Amino acid sequence: MESVIFDILSKGVIISTNSSKFIKESRWLLDEDNFNSFNFLLNRLGFYLVGERGYFYLSKELKASEEEKVLNAHKNIILAIALLKRVFLHLDKGHRIKKSDFIKRFESKKDEAIVKVLFDSDDLIEITDKLFNLLEKNYILEKVSKQDEYLVLNSIDYYLDIVDGIGDGE
């Protein structure tokens, strides 16, 4: 199981305990003995396993120059979540949100600068599809119905902390 989980985490994926895609992996990581022994192995490779608030990710000590690189790699996700948070003010893990609700609320809440950077489009349907696809692809949202309902995964807390930190710095 360690090699499967390492393969997932080494790609930058955050494993949420409320994701239907990572049920086995999250259950394994929730076992304290498994977590500790896996973290011990990772430490020998220069990494450490972080498990908090219902999600797990792989981390390592970063030099100042590497921090900017990491932020740039996650820039689109951070901006997408900032936009989603503007539309769904009380966005939180475990919530269920719908594309149709996003569309209804978007006009009064949109941030033109974020929309321009992320989508380069004014088409609301295209913006909505791209936003939800980006967040689903990065394991922040998970589709729960054939319609347009999505579960907000625990991993959103990781990014909301960043978004809130950026907002506090303004």
PDB file of C-alpha atoms in Angstrom, residues 52 59 78 147:
ATOM      1  CA  GLU A  52      -4.540  17.118   9.236  1.00  0.00           C
ATOM      2  CA  SER A  59       5.838  17.736   2.040  1.00  0.00           C
ATOM      3  CA  ILE A  78      -5.639  29.078  -5.585  1.00  0.00           C
ATOM      4  CA  GLN A 147     -26.511  16.242 -12.767  1.00  0.00           C
TER       5      GLN A 147
END
